Short mmCIF file of C-alpha atoms and ligand atoms in Angstrom, two decimals:
data_model
loop_
_atom_site.label_atom_id
_atom_site.label_comp_id
_atom_site.label_asym_id
_atom_site.label_seq_id
_atom_site.Cartn_x
_atom_site.Cartn_y
_atom_site.Cartn_z
CA UNK A 1 -36.59 9.31 -33.23
CA UNK A 2 -37.89 10.40 -36.58
CA UNK A 3 -36.43 9.60 -39.88
CA UNK A 4 -35.45 12.69 -41.91
CA UNK A 5 -34.48 11.90 -45.43
CA UNK A 6 -32.68 14.33 -47.78
CA UNK A 7 -32.21 13.92 -51.45
CA UNK A 8 -29.61 16.02 -52.93
CA UNK A 9 -30.57 16.19 -56.62
CA UNK A 10 -28.52 17.72 -59.61
CA UNK A 11 -30.11 18.53 -62.92
CA UNK A 12 -27.07 18.52 -65.27
CA UNK A 13 -28.39 20.59 -67.82
CA UNK A 14 -24.92 21.79 -69.08
CA UNK A 15 -25.72 23.54 -72.44
CA UNK A 16 -29.07 21.79 -73.29
CA UNK A 17 -31.46 24.40 -71.65
CA UNK A 18 -29.95 27.35 -73.30
CA UNK A 19 -30.04 25.65 -76.80
CA UNK A 20 -33.78 24.44 -76.04
CA UNK A 21 -34.65 28.28 -75.49
CA UNK A 22 -32.73 29.31 -78.62
CA UNK A 23 -29.99 30.79 -76.84
CA UNK A 24 -26.92 29.58 -78.90
CA UNK A 25 -24.49 32.38 -79.10
CA UNK A 26 -21.02 31.83 -77.27
CA UNK A 27 -22.36 33.71 -74.08
CA UNK A 28 -25.10 31.42 -73.06
CA UNK A 29 -23.30 28.30 -74.19
CA UNK A 30 -20.28 28.93 -72.19
CA UNK A 31 -22.36 29.51 -69.13
CA UNK A 32 -23.79 26.01 -69.45
CA UNK A 33 -20.30 24.74 -70.15
CA UNK A 34 -19.27 25.89 -66.96
CA UNK A 35 -21.29 22.76 -65.30
CA UNK A 36 -19.25 19.93 -67.03
CA UNK A 37 -15.92 21.88 -66.81
CA UNK A 38 -16.07 23.17 -63.34
CA UNK A 39 -19.21 22.32 -61.13
CA UNK A 40 -19.29 18.61 -61.76
CA UNK A 41 -15.51 17.78 -60.58
CA UNK A 42 -16.29 20.16 -57.59
CA UNK A 43 -19.68 18.34 -56.81
CA UNK A 44 -18.27 14.80 -57.24
CA UNK A 45 -15.46 15.79 -54.93
CA UNK A 46 -17.68 17.29 -52.29
CA UNK A 47 -20.08 14.14 -52.26
CA UNK A 48 -17.27 11.60 -52.24
CA UNK A 49 -15.86 13.49 -49.24
CA UNK A 50 -19.16 13.47 -47.22
CA UNK A 51 -19.91 9.69 -48.44
CA UNK A 52 -23.41 11.04 -50.09
CA UNK A 53 -25.28 9.24 -52.91
CA UNK A 54 -27.26 11.62 -54.77
CA UNK A 55 -29.46 11.77 -58.03
CA UNK A 56 -28.73 13.37 -61.31
CA UNK A 57 -31.25 14.16 -63.82
CA UNK A 58 -29.36 14.21 -67.07
CA UNK A 59 -30.77 15.10 -70.54
CA UNK A 60 -29.92 13.00 -73.28
CA UNK A 61 -28.20 15.98 -74.93
CA UNK A 62 -25.69 16.15 -72.07
CA UNK A 63 -25.09 12.42 -72.16
CA UNK A 64 -24.13 12.50 -75.73
CA UNK A 65 -22.19 15.93 -75.70
CA UNK A 66 -20.26 15.21 -72.24
CA UNK A 67 -19.92 11.49 -72.20
CA UNK A 68 -16.95 11.58 -69.88
CA UNK A 69 -18.45 13.75 -67.26
CA UNK A 70 -21.62 11.81 -67.45
CA UNK A 71 -19.57 8.45 -66.94
CA UNK A 72 -17.84 9.91 -63.97
CA UNK A 73 -21.06 10.74 -62.36
CA UNK A 74 -22.45 7.33 -62.75
CA UNK A 75 -19.34 5.57 -61.82
CA UNK A 76 -19.15 7.33 -58.63
CA UNK A 77 -22.42 5.54 -57.71
CA UNK A 78 -25.11 8.28 -58.20
CA UNK A 79 -28.26 7.60 -59.67
CA UNK A 80 -29.10 8.62 -63.08
CA UNK A 81 -32.51 9.97 -63.76
CA UNK A 82 -34.36 11.25 -66.85
CA UNK A 83 -34.51 14.82 -67.80
CA UNK A 84 -35.95 14.70 -71.39
CA UNK A 85 -33.60 14.56 -74.40
CA UNK A 86 -33.41 17.96 -75.73
CA UNK A 87 -34.75 19.69 -72.45
CA UNK A 88 -37.91 20.94 -73.92
CA UNK A 89 -40.63 21.04 -71.34
CA UNK A 90 -43.38 18.26 -71.93
CA UNK A 91 -46.17 21.02 -72.08
CA UNK A 92 -44.68 22.84 -75.10
CA UNK A 93 -44.42 19.70 -77.27
CA UNK A 94 -46.81 17.16 -78.90
CA UNK A 95 -47.68 13.88 -77.10
CA UNK A 96 -45.84 12.05 -79.79
CA UNK A 97 -42.88 14.17 -79.52
CA UNK A 98 -43.01 13.79 -75.61
CA UNK A 99 -42.91 10.10 -76.05
CA UNK A 100 -39.90 10.20 -78.35
CA UNK A 101 -38.12 12.35 -75.70
CA UNK A 102 -38.58 9.62 -73.20
CA UNK A 103 -37.47 6.87 -75.42
CA UNK A 104 -34.38 8.61 -76.73
CA UNK A 105 -33.59 9.94 -73.22
CA UNK A 106 -33.66 6.49 -71.96
CA UNK A 107 -31.49 5.12 -74.82
CA UNK A 108 -28.87 7.49 -73.73
CA UNK A 109 -29.21 6.58 -69.96
CA UNK A 110 -29.00 2.97 -70.97
CA UNK A 111 -25.92 3.55 -72.87
CA UNK A 112 -24.36 5.12 -69.73
CA UNK A 113 -25.70 2.87 -66.88
CA UNK A 114 -26.79 -0.35 -68.75
CA UNK A 115 -30.49 0.21 -67.63
CA UNK A 116 -33.42 2.70 -68.18
CA UNK A 117 -34.02 5.44 -65.49
CA UNK A 118 -36.61 4.75 -62.50
CA UNK A 119 -37.21 8.40 -62.21
CA UNK A 120 -38.13 11.32 -64.24
CA UNK A 121 -37.99 15.15 -63.71
CA UNK A 122 -39.42 17.29 -66.46
CA UNK A 123 -37.34 20.11 -67.79
CA UNK A 124 -38.55 23.37 -66.24
CA UNK A 125 -41.08 21.44 -64.16
CA UNK A 126 -43.99 21.74 -66.47
CA UNK A 127 -45.47 18.48 -67.24
CA UNK A 128 -48.31 17.89 -70.01
CA UNK A 129 -51.64 16.54 -69.57
CA UNK A 130 -49.90 13.22 -71.29
CA UNK A 131 -46.98 13.00 -68.90
CA UNK A 132 -48.24 10.84 -66.18
CA UNK A 133 -49.53 8.14 -68.86
CA UNK A 134 -46.48 8.34 -70.88
CA UNK A 135 -44.41 7.98 -67.78
CA UNK A 136 -46.38 4.78 -66.60
CA UNK A 137 -46.21 3.48 -70.17
CA UNK A 138 -42.43 3.88 -70.30
CA UNK A 139 -41.98 2.20 -66.92
CA UNK A 140 -41.22 4.97 -64.85
CA UNK A 141 -41.51 4.44 -60.79
CA UNK A 142 -41.37 7.85 -59.89
CA UNK A 143 -41.57 11.57 -60.89
CA UNK A 144 -40.19 14.49 -59.20
CA UNK A 145 -41.84 17.54 -61.07
CA UNK A 146 -44.86 18.70 -59.03
CA UNK A 147 -45.38 20.90 -56.01
CA UNK A 148 -48.41 19.61 -54.28
CA UNK A 149 -46.58 18.62 -51.10
CA UNK A 150 -43.36 19.02 -49.61
CA UNK A 151 -42.03 16.22 -47.10
CA UNK A 152 -44.59 13.19 -47.80
CA UNK A 153 -44.71 11.86 -51.30
CA UNK A 154 -48.06 11.35 -53.08
CA UNK A 155 -49.46 9.46 -55.96
CA UNK A 156 -49.70 11.35 -59.34
CA UNK A 157 -53.03 11.79 -60.89
CA UNK A 158 -54.23 11.34 -64.52
CA UNK A 159 -57.10 12.80 -66.55
CA UNK A 160 -57.77 15.85 -64.24
CA UNK A 161 -59.99 18.34 -66.06
CA UNK A 162 -59.79 22.02 -65.64
CA UNK A 163 -62.62 24.00 -67.36
CA UNK A 164 -62.98 27.62 -66.67
CA UNK A 165 -66.06 28.48 -65.03
CA UNK A 166 -66.38 24.95 -63.57
CA UNK A 167 -65.10 23.22 -60.48
CA UNK A 168 -62.01 21.53 -60.93
CA UNK A 169 -62.16 17.83 -61.56
CA UNK A 170 -59.63 15.67 -59.87
CA UNK A 171 -58.58 12.61 -62.15
CA UNK A 172 -57.33 8.88 -60.71
CA UNK A 173 -54.26 8.73 -58.45
CA UNK A 174 -52.04 6.36 -60.27
CA UNK A 175 -48.95 4.19 -59.15
CA UNK A 176 -46.53 6.88 -60.18
CA UNK A 177 -44.86 7.88 -57.10
CA UNK A 178 -44.48 11.81 -56.74
CA UNK A 179 -41.51 13.17 -54.88
CA UNK A 180 -42.56 16.86 -54.65
CA UNK A 181 -40.22 19.79 -55.41
CA UNK A 182 -40.36 23.62 -54.88
CA UNK A 183 -38.91 26.56 -56.69
CA UNK A 184 -37.89 27.64 -53.28
CA UNK A 185 -35.48 24.80 -52.99
CA UNK A 186 -33.95 25.09 -56.46
CA UNK A 187 -30.70 26.96 -56.75
CA UNK A 188 -31.69 28.43 -60.23
CA UNK A 189 -34.19 31.21 -59.56
CA UNK A 190 -32.27 32.36 -56.47
CA UNK A 191 -28.94 32.64 -58.33
CA UNK A 192 -29.03 33.11 -62.02
CA UNK A 193 -29.44 36.46 -63.36
CA UNK A 194 -31.21 36.00 -66.95
CA UNK A 195 -32.04 38.73 -69.16
CA UNK A 196 -34.00 38.14 -72.31
CA UNK A 197 -36.10 40.55 -74.57
CA UNK A 198 -39.11 39.71 -72.64
CA UNK A 199 -37.90 39.71 -68.90
CA UNK A 200 -35.11 40.17 -66.47
CA UNK A 201 -34.63 37.58 -63.71
CA UNK A 202 -32.43 39.13 -61.26
CA UNK A 203 -31.13 35.88 -59.23
CA UNK A 204 -27.57 36.57 -57.63
CA UNK A 205 -28.98 36.26 -53.97
CA UNK A 206 -26.53 35.54 -50.93
CA UNK A 207 -25.75 32.04 -51.04
CA UNK A 208 -25.53 32.01 -47.33
CA UNK A 209 -29.34 33.42 -47.07
CA UNK A 210 -30.63 30.55 -49.34
CA UNK A 211 -28.73 27.87 -47.64
CA UNK A 212 -30.19 29.32 -44.11
CA UNK A 213 -33.48 28.96 -45.84
CA UNK A 214 -32.82 25.37 -47.05
CA UNK A 215 -31.56 24.42 -43.44
CA UNK A 216 -34.67 25.68 -41.88
CA UNK A 217 -36.82 23.79 -44.34
CA UNK A 218 -35.17 20.58 -43.13
CA UNK A 219 -35.38 21.72 -39.55
CA UNK A 220 -39.08 22.27 -39.92
CA UNK A 221 -39.34 18.89 -41.38
CA UNK A 222 -37.62 17.18 -38.59
CA UNK A 223 -39.85 18.81 -36.08
CA UNK A 224 -43.25 18.21 -37.60
CA UNK A 225 -43.24 14.76 -39.05
CA UNK A 226 -42.00 11.49 -38.04
CA UNK A 227 -40.81 10.56 -41.55
CA UNK A 228 -40.27 12.75 -44.50
CA UNK A 229 -38.28 13.49 -47.70
CA UNK A 230 -36.81 16.66 -48.40
CA UNK A 231 -35.65 17.33 -51.99
CA UNK A 232 -33.20 20.00 -52.98
CA UNK A 233 -32.69 20.78 -56.63
CA UNK A 234 -29.21 22.09 -57.90
CA UNK A 235 -27.40 22.63 -61.16
CA UNK A 236 -23.75 22.25 -61.59
CA UNK A 237 -23.42 25.48 -63.44
CA UNK A 238 -25.12 27.17 -60.73
CA UNK A 239 -24.23 25.89 -57.40
CA UNK A 240 -20.62 25.22 -58.86
CA UNK A 241 -19.45 28.66 -58.28
CA UNK A 242 -16.99 29.07 -55.38
CA UNK A 243 -18.88 30.93 -52.85
CA UNK A 244 -22.05 28.85 -53.46
CA UNK A 245 -19.82 25.64 -52.97
CA UNK A 246 -18.80 26.99 -49.90
CA UNK A 247 -22.13 27.78 -48.49
CA UNK A 248 -23.68 24.54 -49.69
CA UNK A 249 -20.80 22.34 -48.26
CA UNK A 250 -21.58 24.15 -44.75
CA UNK A 251 -25.34 23.29 -45.41
CA UNK A 252 -24.28 19.64 -45.84
CA UNK A 253 -22.32 19.57 -42.53
CA UNK A 254 -25.17 21.23 -40.49
CA UNK A 255 -27.70 18.74 -42.10
CA UNK A 256 -25.48 15.86 -41.20
CA UNK A 257 -24.97 17.05 -37.70
CA UNK A 258 -28.95 17.36 -37.56
CA UNK A 259 -29.24 13.54 -38.40
CA UNK A 260 -30.12 13.92 -42.03
CA UNK A 261 -30.30 10.63 -43.85
CA UNK A 262 -28.95 10.98 -47.42
CA UNK A 263 -30.54 8.76 -50.03
CA UNK A 264 -31.09 8.59 -53.85
CA UNK A 265 -34.65 9.46 -55.03
CA UNK A 266 -34.94 5.79 -56.34
CA UNK A 267 -34.23 4.51 -53.06
CA UNK A 268 -36.26 7.10 -51.24
CA UNK A 269 -39.09 6.44 -53.50
CA UNK A 270 -38.82 2.78 -52.68
CA UNK A 271 -38.97 3.53 -49.01
CA UNK A 272 -41.98 5.68 -49.63
CA UNK A 273 -43.82 3.04 -51.67
CA UNK A 274 -43.22 0.49 -48.71
CA UNK A 275 -44.09 2.99 -46.14
CA UNK A 276 -47.09 4.71 -47.58
CA UNK A 277 -48.26 2.65 -50.55
CA UNK A 278 -47.47 -1.06 -49.72
CA UNK A 279 -50.34 -2.35 -52.03
CA UNK A 280 -49.05 -0.54 -55.14
ZN1 LIG B 1 -33.09 21.06 -66.39
#
């Protein structure tokens, strides 16, 4: 019998992501508000009824703007991970600003849970060249922002060198455990309609079709590896819409019936370390 682990993860951006993009008019703000006002209570209820502990990556901005909702998430026993303070992607800020984001975000998390985060997920999944060093410096155990694998965690590298016209140079593997993600397993691009001056992202796909893809991803993992971790990424203001919740709850039921072992990311990272990198 294999062991097929599933991490349900929620990036609780609320309004921070819109503000970080400069979209501060009442429309985008209200879109973010749907998360704490409607999505979070629905998700906490679903997770409670299924007895699932999950991981919530929460920006400091959300913790300080919606302290009550964040407290409810933590008190329900879910892991609180780091997701920046302002929700600016690391690749868009200086090294010093990136460090400040990590420190300030951890202060907010410590005020919520009494301890700093074990895990990090970068806003918009865009680490900088400094991120791995800074995450190690700040005591993180795992990251969940990269796409170099699917079911098997790996060790994040530092000091890669990309130069046009030369072969890529891979840096050293570090002790930071990478729990890989994918845009295909993220609710945001599938569902959110976003119109800016530069682009239109259509989103608004069938929730049933997306959940079928997500189930197939699990079934493929179960079929092909003895041990693996599958990570789904959701946002309360995205998955929290009624018809999506309906389809998501059906997925949770099917995953359970197929033998999925639901875990927080920190527990999954600990199991990965023991199994794959015992000397770390
Ligand atoms: Zn986010």
